[in-house]
């Protein structure tokens, strides 16, 4: 009991004190992998403009895409070997052949996107911010000053000065992360350093959100869709999913949600936010970035678990105590920079318990009470009936 009390006290203190920055600062050289991913996602986006019905429609673009696929394969060769790299190499080969055969845009797009996603997983690239997506309002002035003269105030370029950011079909082929990459001159050549070289990461995410807004539907999706596709209203799903890969109603919903993060935030259950952040923290730890992993874990605790903890404690005290203990242990393991497999196991146990917590917090069905009342009522009727028959038999004697 005392231990339980102390651990929950520690946890409360931790939640209160975890507002600061991270403990370490370290940089991971991931630029090559990020560049390769950017090339692949652009093949996915551009191919439909180069080839249709097995015919090359735009020879210059087609040759450029072939070169991009080659470059992506060459970049992969420069990356350190990992289990799974040979298969990825094979996938990039298949992609090159598929482009060579002028395969359908759908199949090339899927191949390129799948390869990009596998590359990100293999090299543990963080493709989502840990903090909530910023509001586009934060960069309204930046856009007006730096982007509008080429792309137009509402995404439609004046003349041939920039690509049309209101093209729905094309924009649906980008994830927010793909757009974010476009705004980083170390990963993409669309713009020079003078245009977006000095932007902060937060400004780039906010610009990605703002740009996504140009092609978003005006109508807010129905709330029930957020329950149907919970991964699309929270990080990392909202940042890494390309609407083009989803069924139509989910695609339309995601295009709206990702352009309106201030609203979308409220649709997500805090424990789902915790789960998303823990996923990110796990990726960071695998990538060797203990500092970022720690930061993301503390965010998960503060913004995900803390808001749900009180209600959970009322519903299931034992589970809450176990969770308190697990947060503390995991935090300590990360601070100690414990071996990766040990830490990952702790992450996975925490995720499993959080899933149980989600179940414990399901609303108590009100019909349950009425159900019991109805049952008792039926029982009373039956008893009454028996009594009545018994009485009748008795009176006949
Ligand atoms: C000097 C003109 C110019 C400026 C300024 C400019 N862009 Fe661009 N932008 C372009 C051109 C041209 C392309 C297409 C590049 C290509 O296809 O290689 C592009 C591509 C893009 C794309 C990718 C769209 C697609 O369909 O491929 C995005 C997103 C984008 N710009 C956003 C921005 C934002 C945000 C800013 C401000 C920070 C900005 N641009 C500033 C000219 C400009």
Coordinates of C-alpha atoms and ligand atoms in Angstrom, one line a residue:
X1 CA 0.0 0.0 0.0
X2 CA 2.8 2.4 1.0
X3 CA 4.7 1.6 -2.1
X4 CA 1.6 2.2 -4.2
X5 CA 1.1 5.5 -2.5
X6 CA 4.7 6.6 -3.0
X7 CA 4.7 5.6 -6.7
X8 CA 1.6 7.5 -7.4
X9 CA 3.0 10.5 -5.5
X10 CA 6.2 10.4 -7.6
X11 CA 4.1 10.2 -10.7
X12 CA 2.0 13.3 -9.8
X13 CA 5.3 15.2 -9.0
X14 CA 6.7 14.0 -12.3
X15 CA 3.6 15.2 -14.2
X16 CA 3.9 18.6 -12.5
X17 CA 7.6 18.9 -13.2
X18 CA 7.9 17.5 -16.7
X19 CA 7.2 20.8 -18.5
X20 CA 10.8 21.6 -19.2
X21 CA 12.9 20.7 -22.2
X22 CA 14.8 17.5 -22.8
X23 CA 17.7 16.3 -20.8
X24 CA 20.1 15.8 -23.7
X25 CA 20.6 17.5 -27.0
X26 CA 21.8 15.3 -29.8
X27 CA 21.7 15.3 -33.6
X28 CA 21.1 12.2 -35.7
X29 CA 22.5 12.2 -39.3
X30 CA 19.3 11.1 -41.1
X31 CA 19.5 13.4 -44.1
X32 CA 20.3 10.8 -46.7
X33 CA 17.3 8.6 -45.7
X34 CA 15.0 11.7 -45.6
X35 CA 16.2 12.8 -49.1
X36 CA 15.5 9.3 -50.5
X37 CA 12.0 9.3 -49.0
X38 CA 11.4 12.7 -50.5
X39 CA 12.4 11.5 -53.9
X40 CA 10.1 8.4 -53.6
X41 CA 7.1 10.4 -52.4
X42 CA 7.5 12.8 -55.4
X43 CA 7.6 9.8 -57.8
X44 CA 4.3 8.8 -56.2
X45 CA 2.8 12.3 -56.6
X46 CA 4.2 13.1 -60.1
X47 CA 3.9 9.8 -62.0
X48 CA 0.3 10.3 -63.0
X49 CA 1.3 13.5 -64.8
X50 CA 4.0 11.6 -66.8
X51 CA 2.3 8.4 -67.8
X52 CA -1.3 7.5 -68.6
X53 CA -2.8 4.4 -70.3
X54 CA 0.7 2.9 -70.7
X55 CA 1.9 6.0 -72.8
X56 CA 4.4 8.6 -71.8
X57 CA 2.6 11.9 -71.8
X58 CA 5.4 14.1 -70.5
X59 CA 8.8 12.8 -71.6
X60 CA 10.8 15.3 -69.6
X61 CA 9.0 14.5 -66.4
X62 CA 9.2 10.8 -67.2
X63 CA 13.0 10.9 -67.5
X64 CA 13.2 13.0 -64.3
X65 CA 11.2 10.3 -62.4
X66 CA 13.5 7.6 -63.7
X67 CA 16.5 9.5 -62.5
X68 CA 14.8 10.1 -59.1
X69 CA 14.2 6.4 -58.7
X70 CA 17.9 5.7 -59.5
X71 CA 19.0 8.3 -57.1
X72 CA 16.8 6.9 -54.3
X73 CA 18.3 3.5 -54.9
X74 CA 21.9 4.9 -54.8
X75 CA 21.1 6.8 -51.6
X76 CA 19.9 3.6 -50.0
X77 CA 23.3 2.0 -50.8
X78 CA 25.0 4.7 -48.8
X79 CA 23.0 4.0 -45.7
X80 CA 24.2 1.6 -43.0
X81 CA 23.1 -1.9 -43.5
X82 CA 20.1 -3.1 -41.5
X83 CA 18.1 -6.3 -41.5
X84 CA 15.5 -5.7 -44.2
X85 CA 17.6 -3.5 -46.4
X86 CA 18.1 -6.2 -49.0
X87 CA 14.3 -6.5 -49.4
X88 CA 14.0 -2.7 -49.7
X89 CA 16.7 -2.7 -52.3
X90 CA 14.6 -5.3 -54.2
X91 CA 11.5 -3.1 -53.9
X92 CA 13.4 -0.1 -55.3
X93 CA 14.5 -2.3 -58.2
X94 CA 10.9 -3.4 -58.9
X95 CA 9.9 0.3 -58.8
X96 CA 12.4 1.2 -61.4
X97 CA 11.2 -1.7 -63.6
X98 CA 7.6 -0.7 -63.1
X99 CA 8.4 2.9 -64.2
X100 CA 10.3 1.4 -67.2
X101 CA 7.3 -0.6 -68.2
X102 CA 5.1 2.4 -67.9
X103 CA 2.8 0.6 -65.4
X104 CA -0.4 2.2 -64.2
X105 CA -0.2 5.3 -62.0
X106 CA -1.9 3.5 -59.2
X107 CA 0.5 0.7 -59.0
X108 CA 3.6 3.0 -59.3
X109 CA 2.2 5.3 -56.7
X110 CA 1.7 2.4 -54.3
X111 CA 5.1 0.9 -54.9
X112 CA 6.8 4.3 -54.3
X113 CA 4.8 5.1 -51.2
X114 CA 5.3 1.6 -49.7
X115 CA 9.1 1.9 -50.3
X116 CA 9.2 5.3 -48.7
X117 CA 7.3 4.0 -45.7
X118 CA 9.5 1.0 -45.3
X119 CA 12.6 3.2 -45.6
X120 CA 11.3 5.4 -42.8
X121 CA 10.6 2.4 -40.6
X122 CA 14.0 0.8 -41.3
X123 CA 15.9 3.9 -40.4
X124 CA 13.5 5.0 -37.6
X125 CA 12.8 8.4 -39.0
X126 CA 10.5 10.6 -36.9
X127 CA 7.9 11.7 -39.5
X128 CA 5.6 13.4 -37.1
X129 CA 6.0 16.2 -34.6
X130 CA 5.6 15.2 -31.0
X131 CA 3.8 18.4 -30.0
X132 CA 0.3 18.9 -31.4
X133 CA 0.3 20.2 -35.0
X134 CA 0.5 24.0 -35.0
X135 CA -2.3 26.1 -36.2
X136 CA -2.0 27.6 -39.7
X137 CA -2.7 31.0 -38.2
X138 CA 0.9 31.0 -36.8
X139 CA 2.4 31.3 -40.3
X140 CA -0.2 33.5 -42.1
X141 CA 2.3 36.3 -42.3
X142 CA 5.2 34.1 -43.3
X143 CA 3.1 32.8 -46.2
X144 CA 2.0 36.2 -47.3
X145 CA 5.6 37.5 -47.2
X146 CA 7.4 34.6 -48.6
X147 CA 5.2 32.3 -50.6
X148 CA 2.2 34.2 -51.9
X149 CA 4.0 36.1 -54.8
X150 CA 4.7 32.7 -56.4
X151 CA 1.8 30.5 -55.2
X152 CA -1.0 33.1 -54.9
X153 CA -2.7 34.2 -51.7
X154 CA -5.1 31.2 -51.8
X155 CA -2.8 28.7 -53.5
X156 CA -3.5 29.5 -57.1
X157 CA -0.4 30.9 -58.9
X158 CA -0.7 34.0 -61.0
X159 CA 1.2 32.8 -64.0
X160 CA 3.7 29.9 -64.4
X161 CA 5.4 30.9 -61.1
X162 CA 4.7 28.0 -58.8
X163 CA 2.6 24.9 -58.7
X164 CA -1.1 25.0 -58.1
X165 CA -1.7 24.2 -54.4
X166 CA -5.4 23.9 -54.8
X167 CA -5.3 20.9 -57.1
X168 CA -7.3 18.4 -54.9
X169 CA -6.3 15.2 -56.7
X170 CA -2.6 16.1 -56.5
X171 CA -2.6 17.4 -53.0
X172 CA -4.3 14.2 -51.8
X173 CA -1.2 12.3 -52.8
X174 CA 0.9 14.2 -50.3
X175 CA 0.9 13.5 -46.6
X176 CA 1.6 16.5 -44.3
X177 CA 5.0 15.0 -43.8
X178 CA 5.6 15.0 -47.6
X179 CA 4.6 18.7 -47.7
X180 CA 6.9 19.4 -44.7
X181 CA 9.8 17.8 -46.6
X182 CA 9.1 20.1 -49.6
X183 CA 9.9 23.0 -47.3
X184 CA 13.3 21.8 -46.2
X185 CA 16.0 22.6 -48.7
X186 CA 18.2 19.8 -47.3
X187 CA 15.7 17.3 -48.5
X188 CA 14.1 18.8 -51.6
X189 CA 15.1 21.3 -54.4
X190 CA 11.7 22.9 -55.0
X191 CA 12.9 26.1 -53.4
X192 CA 16.2 27.7 -52.7
X193 CA 17.6 28.3 -49.2
X194 CA 16.6 32.0 -49.4
X195 CA 12.9 30.9 -49.4
X196 CA 12.6 28.3 -46.7
X197 CA 16.2 27.6 -45.5
X198 CA 15.8 29.4 -42.2
X199 CA 12.3 28.3 -41.2
X200 CA 11.9 26.5 -37.9
X201 CA 10.5 22.9 -37.8
X202 CA 7.3 24.3 -36.2
X203 CA 6.9 26.9 -39.0
X204 CA 7.3 24.1 -41.6
X205 CA 4.6 22.0 -40.0
X206 CA 2.3 25.1 -39.8
X207 CA 3.0 25.8 -43.5
X208 CA 2.3 22.2 -44.4
X209 CA -1.1 22.5 -42.6
X210 CA -1.8 25.9 -44.3
X211 CA -0.9 24.5 -47.7
X212 CA -3.1 21.4 -47.1
X213 CA -5.9 23.8 -46.2
X214 CA -6.1 25.2 -49.8
X215 CA -7.5 21.9 -51.2
X216 CA -9.5 20.9 -48.1
X217 CA -13.3 20.5 -48.3
X218 CA -15.2 23.3 -46.6
X219 CA -17.5 21.0 -44.7
X220 CA -16.4 19.5 -41.4
X221 CA -16.6 15.7 -41.4
X222 CA -19.3 14.1 -39.2
X223 CA -18.1 13.3 -35.7
X224 CA -18.8 9.6 -36.1
X225 CA -16.0 9.4 -38.7
X226 CA -13.5 10.3 -36.0
X227 CA -14.6 7.2 -34.0
X228 CA -14.4 5.1 -37.2
X229 CA -10.9 6.2 -38.0
X230 CA -9.3 7.1 -34.7
X231 CA -5.8 6.9 -36.1
X232 CA -6.5 9.8 -38.5
X233 CA -7.3 12.4 -35.9
X234 CA -4.1 12.0 -33.9
X235 CA -0.4 11.9 -34.4
X236 CA 1.4 10.3 -36.1
X237 CA -1.5 9.1 -38.4
X238 CA -2.7 12.6 -39.3
X239 CA 0.9 13.6 -40.4
X240 CA 2.0 10.5 -42.3
X241 CA -1.2 9.2 -44.0
X242 CA -1.8 10.2 -47.7
X243 CA -5.5 10.7 -48.3
X244 CA -5.1 9.1 -51.8
X245 CA -4.5 5.7 -50.1
X246 CA -7.8 5.8 -48.2
X247 CA -11.5 5.0 -49.0
X248 CA -13.3 8.1 -50.2
X249 CA -15.1 9.1 -47.0
X250 CA -12.0 8.7 -44.9
X251 CA -9.9 10.6 -47.5
X252 CA -12.3 13.5 -47.4
X253 CA -12.3 13.5 -43.6
X254 CA -8.6 13.5 -43.4
X255 CA -8.2 16.3 -45.8
X256 CA -10.4 18.4 -43.5
X257 CA -8.9 17.2 -40.2
X258 CA -5.3 17.8 -41.2
X259 CA -6.1 21.4 -42.3
X260 CA -7.9 22.1 -39.0
X261 CA -5.6 20.7 -36.2
X262 CA -7.0 23.1 -33.5
X263 CA -10.4 21.5 -33.9
X264 CA -9.2 17.9 -34.6
X265 CA -7.3 17.9 -31.3
X266 CA -10.6 17.8 -29.4
X267 CA -11.7 14.7 -31.2
X268 CA -9.0 12.6 -29.8
X269 CA -9.2 10.7 -26.6
X270 CA -6.3 11.6 -24.3
X271 CA -5.3 7.9 -24.0
X272 CA -5.2 7.7 -27.8
X273 CA -2.8 10.7 -27.7
X274 CA -0.7 8.9 -25.1
X275 CA -0.5 5.8 -27.4
X276 CA 0.5 7.9 -30.4
X277 CA 3.2 9.6 -28.5
X278 CA 4.5 6.4 -27.0
X279 CA 4.8 5.0 -30.5
X280 CA 6.9 8.1 -31.4
X281 CA 9.0 7.7 -28.3
X282 CA 9.7 4.1 -29.1
X283 CA 10.8 5.0 -32.6
X284 CA 13.1 7.7 -31.2
X285 CA 14.7 5.2 -28.7
X286 CA 15.3 2.7 -31.5
X287 CA 16.9 5.4 -33.5
X288 CA 19.3 6.0 -30.6
X289 CA 17.8 9.4 -29.6
X290 CA 17.2 8.9 -25.9
X291 CA 16.7 12.6 -25.4
X292 CA 13.8 12.9 -27.9
X293 CA 12.4 9.6 -26.6
X294 CA 12.3 11.0 -23.1
X295 CA 10.7 14.2 -24.2
X296 CA 7.9 12.3 -26.1
X297 CA 7.3 9.9 -23.2
X298 CA 6.9 12.9 -20.8
X299 CA 4.5 14.5 -23.2
X300 CA 2.5 11.3 -23.4
X301 CA 2.3 11.3 -19.6
X302 CA 1.4 14.9 -19.2
X303 CA -1.0 15.4 -22.2
X304 CA -2.3 11.8 -22.5
X305 CA -2.3 9.9 -19.3
X306 CA -2.7 12.7 -16.7
X307 CA -6.0 14.0 -18.1
X308 CA -7.5 10.5 -17.9
X309 CA -5.9 9.3 -14.7
X310 CA -8.5 10.4 -12.2
X311 CA -11.4 8.8 -14.0
X312 CA -9.4 5.7 -14.5
X313 CA -8.5 5.4 -10.8
X314 CA -12.2 5.6 -10.0
X315 CA -13.0 2.8 -12.5
X316 CA -10.0 0.5 -11.8
X317 CA -7.6 1.4 -9.0
X318 CA -5.3 -1.7 -9.5
X319 CA -4.8 -1.0 -13.2
X320 CA -4.0 2.7 -12.4
X321 CA -1.4 1.7 -9.9
X322 CA 0.2 -0.7 -12.3
X323 CA 0.3 2.0 -15.0
X324 CA 1.9 4.5 -12.5
X325 CA 4.6 2.1 -11.8
X326 CA 5.3 1.3 -15.4
X327 CA 5.6 5.0 -16.4
X328 CA 8.2 5.5 -13.7
X329 CA 10.1 2.3 -14.6
X330 CA 10.2 3.2 -18.3
X331 CA 11.3 6.8 -17.6
X332 CA 14.1 5.5 -15.4
X333 CA 15.2 3.0 -18.1
X334 CA 15.4 5.8 -20.7
X335 CA 17.3 8.0 -18.3
X336 CA 19.7 5.1 -17.7
X337 CA 19.9 4.5 -21.5
X338 CA 19.2 0.8 -20.8
X339 CA 19.7 -1.7 -23.7
X340 CA 17.2 -1.1 -26.5
X341 CA 15.4 -4.5 -26.3
X342 CA 14.7 -4.0 -22.6
X343 CA 13.3 -0.5 -23.1
X344 CA 11.2 -1.6 -26.1
X345 CA 9.7 -4.4 -24.0
X346 CA 8.8 -1.8 -21.4
X347 CA 7.2 0.4 -24.1
X348 CA 5.2 -2.5 -25.3
X349 CA 4.0 -3.5 -21.9
X350 CA 2.9 0.1 -21.2
X351 CA 1.0 0.2 -24.6
X352 CA -0.8 -3.0 -23.7
X353 CA -1.9 -1.7 -20.3
X354 CA -3.0 1.6 -21.9
X355 CA -5.2 -0.4 -24.2
X356 CA -6.7 -2.0 -21.1
X357 CA -7.2 1.4 -19.7
X358 CA -9.0 2.5 -22.8
X359 CA -11.4 -0.4 -22.4
X360 CA -11.9 0.4 -18.7
X361 CA -12.9 3.9 -19.7
X362 CA -15.5 2.8 -22.1
X363 CA -18.8 4.6 -21.1
X364 CA -20.9 2.4 -18.9
X365 CA -23.9 1.5 -21.0
X366 CA -27.0 3.2 -19.5
X367 CA -29.2 0.5 -21.0
X368 CA -27.5 -1.8 -18.5
X369 CA -29.5 -0.3 -15.7
X370 CA -32.8 -0.4 -17.7
X371 CA -32.0 -3.9 -18.7
X372 CA -31.8 -5.0 -15.0
X373 CA -35.0 -3.1 -14.2
X374 CA -36.8 -4.9 -17.1
X375 CA -35.5 -8.2 -15.9
X376 CA -36.7 -7.6 -12.4
X377 CA -40.0 -6.4 -13.7
X378 CA -40.4 -9.6 -15.8
X379 CA -39.4 -11.7 -12.8
X380 CA -42.0 -10.0 -10.6
X381 CA -44.7 -10.6 -13.3
X382 CA -43.8 -14.3 -13.5
X383 CA -43.8 -14.6 -9.7
X384 CA -47.1 -12.8 -9.6
X385 CA -48.5 -15.2 -12.2
X386 CA -47.3 -18.3 -10.3
X387 CA -48.8 -17.0 -7.1
X388 CA -52.1 -16.2 -8.8
X389 CA -52.3 -19.8 -10.3
X390 CA -51.3 -21.2 -7.0
X391 CA -54.0 -19.3 -5.3
X392 CA -56.6 -20.3 -7.8
X393 CA -55.7 -24.0 -7.4
X394 CA -55.8 -23.6 -3.7
X395 CA -59.2 -21.9 -3.7
X396 CA -60.6 -24.7 -6.0
X397 CA -59.8 -27.3 -3.4
Ligands
LIG1 C1 10.1 31.8 -56.4 C2 8.8 31.3 -56.4 C3 8.4 30.4 -55.2 C4 8.3 30.8 -53.9 C5 8.7 32.1 -53.3 C6 7.8 29.6 -53.2 N1 7.5 28.6 -54.0 FE1 6.8 26.8 -53.6 N2 7.1 26.2 -55.4 C7 7.6 26.9 -56.5 C8 7.7 26.1 -57.7 C9 8.2 26.6 -59.0 C10 7.4 24.8 -57.2 C11 7.5 23.5 -58.1 C12 8.8 23.0 -57.9 C13 9.1 21.7 -58.7 O1 8.1 21.2 -59.3 O2 10.2 21.3 -58.7 C14 7.0 24.9 -55.9 C15 6.5 23.8 -55.1 C16 5.9 23.9 -53.9 C17 5.2 22.9 -53.2 C18 5.0 21.5 -53.8 C19 3.7 21.4 -54.6 C20 3.6 20.4 -55.6 O3 2.5 20.3 -56.2 O4 4.6 19.8 -56.0 C21 4.8 23.4 -52.0 C22 4.0 22.6 -51.0 C23 5.2 24.7 -52.0 N3 5.9 25.0 -53.1 C24 5.0 25.6 -50.9 C25 5.6 26.8 -50.8 C26 5.6 27.6 -49.6 C27 4.9 27.2 -48.3 C28 6.4 28.7 -49.8 C29 6.7 29.8 -48.8 C30 7.6 29.4 -47.7 C31 6.8 28.6 -51.2 N4 6.3 27.5 -51.7 C32 7.5 29.6 -51.8 C33 7.8 28.3 -56.4 C34 7.9 29.0 -55.3

